[in-house]
mmCIF file of C-alpha atoms in Angstrom:
data_model
loop_
_atom_site.group_PDB
_atom_site.id
_atom_site.type_symbol
_atom_site.label_atom_id
_atom_site.label_comp_id
_atom_site.label_asym_id
_atom_site.label_seq_id
_atom_site.Cartn_x
_atom_site.Cartn_y
_atom_site.Cartn_z
ATOM 1 C CA MET A 16 43.779 -119.015 -23.121
ATOM 2 C CA HIS A 17 43.088 -122.143 -21.235
ATOM 3 C CA SER A 18 45.413 -122.647 -17.974
ATOM 4 C CA ALA A 19 47.115 -125.658 -17.239
ATOM 5 C CA ASN A 20 45.243 -128.167 -15.289
ATOM 6 C CA TYR A 21 47.595 -128.466 -12.084
ATOM 7 C CA ILE A 22 45.429 -130.762 -10.110
ATOM 8 C CA SER A 23 45.743 -133.697 -13.006
ATOM 9 C CA THR A 24 49.340 -133.051 -13.609
ATOM 10 C CA ILE A 25 49.983 -133.958 -9.508
ATOM 11 C CA ASP A 26 47.796 -136.511 -9.507
ATOM 12 C CA ARG A 27 49.769 -137.465 -12.320
ATOM 13 C CA TYR A 28 52.712 -136.982 -10.565
ATOM 14 C CA HIS A 29 51.943 -138.874 -7.945
ATOM 15 C CA GLU A 30 50.971 -142.295 -10.306
ATOM 16 C CA GLN A 31 54.541 -141.965 -12.340
ATOM 17 C CA SER A 32 56.704 -140.976 -9.520
ATOM 18 C CA ARG A 33 58.582 -143.576 -9.643
ATOM 19 C CA SER A 34 59.489 -143.987 -13.422
ATOM 20 C CA ILE A 35 59.962 -139.917 -13.298
ATOM 21 C CA ARG A 36 62.545 -140.400 -10.401
ATOM 22 C CA GLU A 37 64.116 -143.031 -12.526
ATOM 23 C CA LEU A 38 64.139 -140.941 -15.788
ATOM 24 C CA ILE A 39 65.674 -138.186 -14.377
ATOM 25 C CA GLU A 40 68.367 -139.612 -12.101
ATOM 26 C CA SER A 41 69.539 -141.211 -15.554
ATOM 27 C CA ILE A 42 69.450 -138.172 -16.802
ATOM 28 C CA ILE A 43 71.353 -136.133 -14.721
ATOM 29 C CA THR A 44 73.980 -138.789 -13.689
ATOM 30 C CA GLY A 45 74.725 -138.958 -17.323
ATOM 31 C CA ILE A 46 75.577 -135.865 -18.057
ATOM 32 C CA GLY A 47 77.316 -134.666 -14.610
ATOM 33 C CA GLU A 48 80.478 -134.765 -15.596
ATOM 34 C CA PRO A 49 83.392 -132.614 -13.742
ATOM 35 C CA ARG A 50 84.478 -130.639 -16.439
ATOM 36 C CA LEU A 51 81.536 -128.755 -16.729
ATOM 37 C CA LEU A 52 82.292 -127.076 -13.461
ATOM 38 C CA THR A 53 85.129 -124.849 -15.572
ATOM 39 C CA ASP A 54 83.958 -125.355 -19.359
ATOM 40 C CA GLN A 55 81.089 -123.421 -19.982
ATOM 41 C CA SER A 56 81.032 -124.472 -23.665
ATOM 42 C CA ALA A 57 80.674 -128.179 -22.394
ATOM 43 C CA LEU A 58 77.414 -127.161 -20.554
ATOM 44 C CA HIS A 59 76.106 -125.257 -23.215
ATOM 45 C CA SER A 60 76.630 -128.428 -25.411
ATOM 46 C CA VAL A 61 74.963 -130.623 -22.929
ATOM 47 C CA THR A 62 71.973 -128.516 -22.501
ATOM 48 C CA GLU A 63 71.387 -128.652 -26.130
ATOM 49 C CA LYS A 64 71.399 -132.320 -26.532
ATOM 50 C CA LEU A 65 69.457 -132.701 -23.210
ATOM 51 C CA ILE A 66 67.171 -130.596 -24.667
ATOM 52 C CA GLU A 67 67.180 -132.225 -28.489
ATOM 53 C CA LEU A 68 66.379 -135.742 -26.775
ATOM 54 C CA TYR A 69 64.082 -134.568 -23.907
ATOM 55 C CA PRO A 70 62.020 -131.612 -24.584
ATOM 56 C CA PHE A 71 60.798 -131.103 -21.007
ATOM 57 C CA VAL A 72 64.235 -130.186 -19.442
ATOM 58 C CA ASP A 73 63.858 -126.377 -19.269
ATOM 59 C CA LEU A 74 67.084 -125.237 -17.738
ATOM 60 C CA VAL A 75 70.225 -126.773 -16.783
ATOM 61 C CA TYR A 76 72.566 -124.929 -14.322
ATOM 62 C CA LEU A 77 75.456 -124.811 -12.112
ATOM 63 C CA LEU A 78 75.830 -123.635 -8.196
ATOM 64 C CA ASP A 79 78.992 -123.587 -6.594
ATOM 65 C CA GLU A 80 79.681 -125.175 -3.067
ATOM 66 C CA GLU A 81 77.789 -122.708 -1.106
ATOM 67 C CA GLY A 82 74.951 -122.547 -3.481
ATOM 68 C CA VAL A 83 75.313 -119.295 -6.071
ATOM 69 C CA GLN A 84 74.741 -119.907 -9.452
ATOM 70 C CA ILE A 85 77.452 -119.826 -11.492
ATOM 71 C CA ALA A 86 76.125 -120.638 -14.916
ATOM 72 C CA GLU A 87 72.616 -121.270 -16.298
ATOM 73 C CA PHE A 88 71.886 -122.720 -20.236
ATOM 74 C CA GLY A 89 68.480 -122.868 -20.951
ATOM 75 C CA ALA A 90 66.004 -123.567 -24.211
ATOM 76 C CA ASP A 91 64.297 -119.928 -25.494
ATOM 77 C CA GLU A 92 61.169 -119.676 -26.974
ATOM 78 C CA THR A 93 62.370 -121.079 -30.345
ATOM 79 C CA GLY A 94 63.491 -124.048 -28.698
ATOM 80 C CA HIS A 95 67.370 -123.247 -28.667
ATOM 81 C CA VAL A 96 69.136 -123.132 -26.041
ATOM 82 C CA ASN A 97 70.926 -119.889 -24.724
ATOM 83 C CA ARG A 98 72.459 -118.231 -22.134
ATOM 84 C CA ALA A 99 69.304 -117.686 -19.918
ATOM 85 C CA MET A 100 69.667 -113.960 -20.335
ATOM 86 C CA GLY A 101 72.333 -114.439 -17.518
ATOM 87 C CA ARG A 102 69.500 -113.240 -14.845
ATOM 88 C CA GLY A 103 70.168 -116.140 -12.359
ATOM 89 C CA LYS A 104 74.305 -116.228 -12.302
ATOM 90 C CA GLY A 105 75.711 -115.104 -9.111
ATOM 91 C CA MET A 106 72.049 -115.500 -7.275
ATOM 92 C CA ASP A 107 72.005 -117.333 -3.796
ATOM 93 C CA ARG A 108 70.057 -120.217 -4.339
ATOM 94 C CA SER A 109 71.361 -121.956 -1.149
ATOM 95 C CA GLU A 110 67.782 -121.780 0.365
ATOM 96 C CA ARG A 111 66.149 -123.710 -2.432
ATOM 97 C CA PRO A 112 65.114 -127.175 -1.760
ATOM 98 C CA TYR A 113 67.280 -128.508 -4.681
ATOM 99 C CA PHE A 114 69.886 -127.386 -2.656
ATOM 100 C CA LYS A 115 69.208 -127.055 1.067
ATOM 101 C CA PHE A 116 67.496 -130.451 1.465
ATOM 102 C CA TYR A 117 70.069 -132.111 -1.017
ATOM 103 C CA LYS A 118 72.911 -130.920 1.744
ATOM 104 C CA SER A 119 70.853 -132.174 4.384
ATOM 105 C CA ASP A 120 69.898 -135.582 3.094
ATOM 106 C CA GLU A 121 73.015 -136.323 1.120
ATOM 107 C CA GLU A 122 71.705 -138.167 -1.278
ATOM 108 C CA HIS A 123 73.539 -139.667 -4.511
ATOM 109 C CA VAL A 124 70.997 -137.393 -6.770
ATOM 110 C CA HIS A 125 68.213 -135.433 -5.057
ATOM 111 C CA LEU A 126 64.709 -134.998 -6.339
ATOM 112 C CA THR A 127 62.471 -132.431 -5.202
ATOM 113 C CA GLU A 128 58.425 -132.742 -5.079
ATOM 114 C CA PRO A 129 56.729 -130.457 -7.592
ATOM 115 C CA TYR A 130 56.662 -126.623 -7.192
ATOM 116 C CA LEU A 131 56.102 -123.464 -9.280
ATOM 117 C CA SER A 132 58.704 -122.108 -11.590
ATOM 118 C CA SER A 133 59.460 -118.351 -10.885
ATOM 119 C CA ALA A 134 61.004 -118.711 -14.283
ATOM 120 C CA SER A 135 58.210 -120.138 -16.308
ATOM 121 C CA ARG A 136 55.409 -120.383 -13.868
ATOM 122 C CA ASP A 137 54.139 -123.938 -14.624
ATOM 123 C CA LEU A 138 54.930 -126.795 -12.260
ATOM 124 C CA CYS A 139 58.204 -128.351 -12.776
ATOM 125 C CA ILE A 140 60.599 -130.226 -10.505
ATOM 126 C CA SER A 141 64.329 -129.771 -9.766
ATOM 127 C CA ALA A 142 67.346 -132.816 -9.745
ATOM 128 C CA THR A 143 70.610 -131.969 -7.779
ATOM 129 C CA LEU A 144 73.628 -133.651 -8.487
ATOM 130 C CA ARG A 145 77.217 -133.611 -6.655
ATOM 131 C CA ILE A 146 80.085 -133.153 -8.810
ATOM 132 C CA GLU A 147 83.991 -132.013 -8.538
ATOM 133 C CA HIS A 148 86.941 -130.895 -10.520
ATOM 134 C CA GLN A 149 90.240 -130.200 -9.433
ATOM 135 C CA GLY A 150 89.820 -129.868 -5.994
ATOM 136 C CA ARG A 151 86.689 -127.603 -7.006
ATOM 137 C CA VAL A 152 82.746 -128.608 -5.628
ATOM 138 C CA GLY A 153 79.874 -127.738 -7.558
ATOM 139 C CA TYR A 154 76.045 -128.888 -8.004
ATOM 140 C CA LEU A 155 74.265 -129.189 -10.961
ATOM 141 C CA VAL A 156 70.820 -128.623 -11.161
ATOM 142 C CA ILE A 157 68.235 -129.698 -13.916
ATOM 143 C CA ASP A 158 64.908 -127.907 -13.735
ATOM 144 C CA VAL A 159 62.047 -129.996 -16.199
ATOM 145 C CA ASP A 160 58.656 -129.058 -16.937
ATOM 146 C CA LEU A 161 56.373 -131.530 -15.250
ATOM 147 C CA GLU A 162 53.380 -131.570 -17.584
ATOM 148 C CA ALA A 163 55.927 -132.014 -20.445
ATOM 149 C CA MET A 164 57.487 -134.724 -18.854
ATOM 150 C CA ILE A 165 54.699 -136.815 -18.268
ATOM 151 C CA SER A 166 53.358 -136.062 -21.765
ATOM 152 C CA PHE A 167 56.838 -137.646 -22.798
ATOM 153 C CA LEU A 168 56.005 -140.575 -20.609
ATOM 154 C CA LEU A 169 52.982 -141.458 -21.852
ATOM 155 C CA GLY A 170 53.665 -141.247 -25.143
ATOM 156 C CA ASP A 171 51.657 -137.909 -25.684
ATOM 157 C CA THR A 172 53.930 -135.016 -26.979
ATOM 158 C CA LEU A 173 52.679 -134.943 -30.311
ATOM 159 C CA ARG A 174 49.371 -134.820 -29.820
ATOM 160 C CA ARG A 175 50.345 -131.919 -27.224
ATOM 161 C CA ARG A 176 51.837 -130.131 -30.044
ATOM 162 C CA ILE A 177 49.080 -130.348 -32.448
ATOM 163 C CA GLU A 178 46.395 -129.398 -29.578
ATOM 164 C CA PRO A 179 46.270 -125.900 -30.462
ATOM 165 C CA PHE A 180 45.412 -126.548 -34.158
ATOM 166 C CA PHE A 181 42.258 -128.615 -32.839
ATOM 167 C CA ARG A 182 41.651 -125.734 -30.358
ATOM 168 C CA VAL A 183 41.179 -123.323 -32.892
ATOM 169 C CA LEU A 184 38.780 -125.919 -35.447
ATOM 170 C CA TYR A 185 36.642 -126.195 -32.097
ATOM 171 C CA GLY A 186 36.377 -122.776 -31.376
ATOM 172 C CA LEU A 187 35.404 -122.167 -35.323
ATOM 173 C CA PHE A 188 32.867 -124.945 -34.774
ATOM 174 C CA ALA A 189 31.323 -123.112 -31.707
ATOM 175 C CA ALA A 190 31.069 -119.827 -33.084
ATOM 176 C CA ALA A 191 29.455 -121.410 -36.105
ATOM 177 C CA MET A 192 26.572 -123.277 -34.059
ATOM 178 C CA LEU A 193 25.844 -120.141 -31.736
ATOM 179 C CA LEU A 194 25.528 -118.021 -35.044
ATOM 180 C CA VAL A 195 22.935 -120.589 -36.290
ATOM 181 C CA ALA A 196 21.721 -120.549 -32.507
ATOM 182 C CA GLY A 197 21.445 -116.956 -33.213
ATOM 183 C CA VAL A 198 19.543 -117.049 -36.746
ATOM 184 C CA LEU A 199 17.067 -119.563 -34.948
ATOM 185 C CA PHE A 200 16.357 -117.235 -32.264
ATOM 186 C CA TYR A 201 16.122 -113.978 -34.047
ATOM 187 C CA SER A 202 13.256 -115.916 -36.467
ATOM 188 C CA SER A 203 11.164 -117.345 -33.330
ATOM 189 C CA MET A 204 11.114 -113.249 -32.205
ATOM 190 C CA SER A 205 10.315 -112.012 -35.868
ATOM 191 C CA GLU A 206 7.552 -114.782 -36.048
ATOM 192 C CA LEU A 207 6.166 -113.695 -32.956
ATOM 193 C CA VAL A 208 6.148 -109.963 -33.648
ATOM 194 C CA GLY A 209 4.337 -110.821 -36.713
ATOM 195 C CA ALA A 210 1.852 -112.548 -35.069
ATOM 196 C CA LEU A 211 1.211 -109.500 -32.486
ATOM 197 C CA MET A 212 1.091 -106.955 -35.745
ATOM 198 C CA GLN A 213 -1.351 -109.035 -37.924
ATOM 199 C CA PRO A 214 -5.081 -108.059 -37.663
ATOM 200 C CA GLY A 215 -6.764 -110.997 -35.757
ATOM 201 C CA TRP A 216 -3.954 -111.543 -33.675
ATOM 202 C CA ALA A 217 -5.612 -112.740 -30.550
ATOM 203 C CA ALA A 218 -6.551 -116.005 -32.838
ATOM 204 C CA GLU A 219 -3.251 -116.591 -34.267
ATOM 205 C CA LEU A 220 -1.697 -116.158 -30.729
ATOM 206 C CA ARG A 221 -3.496 -119.331 -29.427
ATOM 207 C CA LEU A 222 -1.003 -121.111 -31.282
ATOM 208 C CA LYS A 223 1.552 -119.021 -32.161
ATOM 209 C CA PRO A 224 3.532 -119.549 -28.870
ATOM 210 C CA PHE A 225 3.645 -123.458 -29.377
ATOM 211 C CA GLU A 226 5.590 -122.403 -32.857
ATOM 212 C CA VAL A 227 8.154 -119.907 -31.364
ATOM 213 C CA ILE A 228 8.924 -122.352 -28.044
ATOM 214 C CA VAL A 229 9.816 -125.101 -30.757
ATOM 215 C CA VAL A 230 12.461 -122.900 -32.388
ATOM 216 C CA LEU A 231 13.622 -121.390 -29.219
ATOM 217 C CA THR A 232 13.951 -124.782 -27.798
ATOM 218 C CA LEU A 233 15.903 -126.042 -30.673
ATOM 219 C CA ALA A 234 18.108 -122.599 -30.377
ATOM 220 C CA MET A 235 19.028 -123.207 -27.120
ATOM 221 C CA ALA A 236 19.920 -127.147 -27.635
ATOM 222 C CA ILE A 237 22.089 -125.587 -29.933
ATOM 223 C CA PHE A 238 23.592 -122.433 -28.174
ATOM 224 C CA ASP A 239 24.230 -125.233 -24.833
ATOM 225 C CA LEU A 240 25.935 -127.803 -27.588
ATOM 226 C CA ALA A 241 27.861 -124.737 -28.194
ATOM 227 C CA LYS A 242 28.471 -123.715 -24.882
ATOM 228 C CA THR A 243 29.687 -127.092 -24.171
ATOM 229 C CA VAL A 244 32.223 -127.664 -27.180
ATOM 230 C CA PHE A 245 33.875 -124.162 -26.163
ATOM 231 C CA GLU A 246 34.034 -124.986 -22.445
ATOM 232 C CA GLU A 247 35.399 -128.332 -22.554
ATOM 233 C CA GLU A 248 37.571 -128.260 -25.800
ATOM 234 C CA VAL A 249 38.979 -124.832 -26.063
ATOM 235 C CA LEU A 250 38.869 -123.231 -22.229
ATOM 236 C CA MET A 251 39.324 -126.426 -20.362
ATOM 237 C CA GLU A 252 42.492 -128.326 -20.151
ATOM 238 C CA LYS A 253 41.290 -131.708 -19.952
ATOM 239 C CA ASP A 254 43.013 -135.215 -18.920
ATOM 240 C CA VAL A 255 42.291 -137.472 -22.244
ATOM 241 C CA HIS A 256 44.102 -140.386 -20.208
ATOM 242 C CA ARG A 257 41.258 -140.101 -17.387
ATOM 243 C CA HIS A 258 38.027 -141.620 -18.156
ATOM 244 C CA SER A 259 36.256 -139.209 -15.748
ATOM 245 C CA THR A 260 36.620 -136.297 -18.629
ATOM 246 C CA VAL A 261 35.408 -138.013 -21.502
ATOM 247 C CA ARG A 262 32.549 -139.295 -19.524
ATOM 248 C CA ARG A 263 31.800 -135.523 -18.513
ATOM 249 C CA THR A 264 31.770 -134.656 -21.536
ATOM 250 C CA MET A 265 29.749 -137.110 -22.834
ATOM 251 C CA THR A 266 27.211 -136.478 -20.063
ATOM 252 C CA ARG A 267 26.932 -132.869 -20.738
ATOM 253 C CA PHE A 268 26.470 -133.609 -24.160
ATOM 254 C CA VAL A 269 23.504 -135.974 -23.856
ATOM 255 C CA ALA A 270 22.011 -133.695 -21.383
ATOM 256 C CA ALA A 271 21.518 -130.933 -23.885
ATOM 257 C CA ILE A 272 19.951 -133.227 -26.136
ATOM 258 C CA LEU A 273 17.874 -134.674 -23.641
ATOM 259 C CA VAL A 274 16.584 -131.375 -22.360
ATOM 260 C CA ALA A 275 15.422 -130.338 -26.142
ATOM 261 C CA ILE A 276 13.622 -133.715 -26.437
ATOM 262 C CA LEU A 277 11.667 -133.415 -23.170
ATOM 263 C CA ILE A 278 10.540 -129.616 -24.082
ATOM 264 C CA GLU A 279 9.796 -131.139 -27.571
ATOM 265 C CA GLY A 280 7.694 -133.901 -26.349
ATOM 266 C CA LEU A 281 5.460 -131.692 -23.437
ATOM 267 C CA LEU A 282 4.904 -128.701 -25.974
ATOM 268 C CA THR A 283 3.286 -131.665 -28.363
ATOM 269 C CA MET A 284 1.656 -132.766 -25.755
ATOM 270 C CA PHE A 285 -0.067 -129.255 -24.580
ATOM 271 C CA LYS A 286 -1.070 -129.121 -28.229
ATOM 272 C CA VAL A 287 -2.857 -132.400 -28.447
ATOM 273 C CA SER A 288 -4.925 -131.504 -25.097
ATOM 274 C CA MET A 289 -5.653 -128.152 -26.719
ATOM 275 C CA GLY A 290 -6.767 -129.935 -30.149
ATOM 276 C CA TYR A 291 -4.332 -128.230 -32.215
ATOM 277 C CA SER A 292 -2.663 -131.330 -32.983
ATOM 278 C CA ASP A 293 -3.171 -135.231 -33.551
ATOM 279 C CA GLN A 294 0.034 -136.443 -32.746
ATOM 280 C CA GLY A 295 -0.784 -137.699 -29.215
ATOM 281 C CA ALA A 296 1.662 -141.074 -29.602
ATOM 282 C CA VAL A 297 4.267 -138.806 -31.200
ATOM 283 C CA ALA A 298 4.918 -136.874 -27.723
ATOM 284 C CA THR A 299 3.948 -140.189 -25.535
ATOM 285 C CA LEU A 300 6.934 -141.662 -27.705
ATOM 286 C CA MET A 301 9.569 -138.655 -26.824
ATOM 287 C CA VAL A 302 8.902 -138.370 -23.520
ATOM 288 C CA PHE A 303 9.581 -142.211 -23.081
ATOM 289 C CA ALA A 304 12.205 -141.932 -25.237
ATOM 290 C CA ALA A 305 13.549 -139.362 -23.052
ATOM 291 C CA ALA A 306 13.047 -141.513 -20.279
ATOM 292 C CA ALA A 307 14.863 -144.494 -21.280
ATOM 293 C CA LEU A 308 18.011 -141.865 -22.815
ATOM 294 C CA LEU A 309 18.137 -140.723 -19.072
ATOM 295 C CA VAL A 310 18.054 -143.935 -17.473
ATOM 296 C CA ALA A 311 20.887 -144.862 -20.017
ATOM 297 C CA LEU A 312 22.822 -142.044 -18.806
ATOM 298 C CA GLY A 313 22.481 -142.678 -15.673
ATOM 299 C CA LEU A 314 23.931 -146.069 -16.249
ATOM 300 C CA TYR A 315 26.952 -144.856 -18.395
ATOM 301 C CA VAL A 316 27.889 -142.530 -15.703
ATOM 302 C CA TYR A 317 27.592 -145.649 -12.499
ATOM 303 C CA LEU A 318 29.590 -148.058 -14.706
ATOM 304 C CA GLY A 319 31.991 -145.523 -15.971
ATOM 305 C CA ALA A 320 32.606 -144.854 -12.432
ATOM 306 C CA LEU A 321 32.828 -147.872 -11.259
ATOM 307 C CA ALA A 322 35.601 -149.188 -14.284
ATOM 308 C CA GLU A 323 37.653 -146.390 -13.655
ATOM 309 C CA LYS A 324 37.857 -146.797 -9.772
ATOM 310 C CA ALA A 325 38.482 -150.434 -10.127
ATOM 311 C CA LEU A 326 41.085 -149.687 -12.465
ATOM 312 C CA LEU A 327 43.047 -147.208 -10.402
ATOM 313 C CA SER A 328 42.691 -149.459 -7.819
ATOM 314 C CA ASN A 329 44.248 -152.431 -9.616
ATOM 315 C CA ASN A 330 46.976 -149.686 -11.336
ATOM 316 C CA GLY A 331 47.847 -148.941 -7.812
ATOM 317 C CA ARG A 332 48.313 -152.719 -6.441
ATOM 318 C CA SER A 333 50.351 -152.951 -9.309
ATOM 319 C CA ARG A 334 52.676 -150.262 -8.738
ATOM 320 C CA ARG A 335 52.792 -150.720 -5.071
ATOM 321 C CA GLN A 336 53.559 -154.853 -5.989
ATOM 322 C CA ARG A 337 56.525 -153.717 -8.681
ATOM 323 C CA HIS A 338 57.962 -151.156 -6.069
ATOM 324 C CA ALA A 339 57.960 -153.683 -3.544
ATOM 325 C CA ARG A 340 59.838 -156.598 -5.668
ATOM 326 C CA GLU A 341 62.148 -153.544 -6.703
ATOM 327 C CA ASP A 342 62.996 -152.724 -2.970
ATOM 328 C CA HIS A 343 63.373 -156.045 -1.689
ATOM 329 C CA PRO A 344 64.563 -158.369 -4.667
ATOM 330 C CA GLY A 345 65.183 -161.553 -2.097
#
């Protein structure tokens, strides 16, 4: 199982904080009807509609004037709305940030900073709205899965739904490559043991290690590629919207291939120097090709980092200018 990349999620939250706030404010003000305080069926219907339209909504619950929870609805594992097992009803939430800071700031809608939900153990944010009905005061609270909401805003929800399928496929590919690496390792060891067991093994042993190392190098390169695929595509939570993630994966792939080419080129040179091969020109070309690949990889990493830095800087400047226009329209 992979774990969520909280750092990436928080970074995305700060980049999209204005859009997140506007969307949540529009959602909670749109459903904040006074009758929800006394009509549990209405709260159930509202939660059902919310989760249908906005799958990032986790919980919808009500607090009384003192911050004690009086109702709670949320989505179960199948995506259907149920009373959240009544586990929160009657609990004092008056010290929770979504209630405490709302009371002190008296905002129209209070939105918390990201925090780890005690229910889902994922990063979430909560929005609070004060409602009144027949002289009764209460507070409507919505818990939002932050990662799911960012995916929703970025139009990435469908990709995230089918991502587990891709992880399984990548895992199978990595397992197949590991099997190939194992076969090559077994083959090279068998060749070496066979050379030792044969009569006249001393003469055979002078050349056999080169053949064994060639196969071992290939096995190591395949193993490294399998390890990279498994770590990058199965174990790690990747942010495909960041160029640095793609650049890291590409760097690891190319580095594995680069090491294999260098080892093969050096081994061929050793064989030439010992008189076992006449492929000196090929060995030289392999070493130069590896050097050229290393230079190209360095340029790719350097230029990619510069491009991402410039892109983030431009995006940040554009957001600040847009926020300034919104805050001071005149």
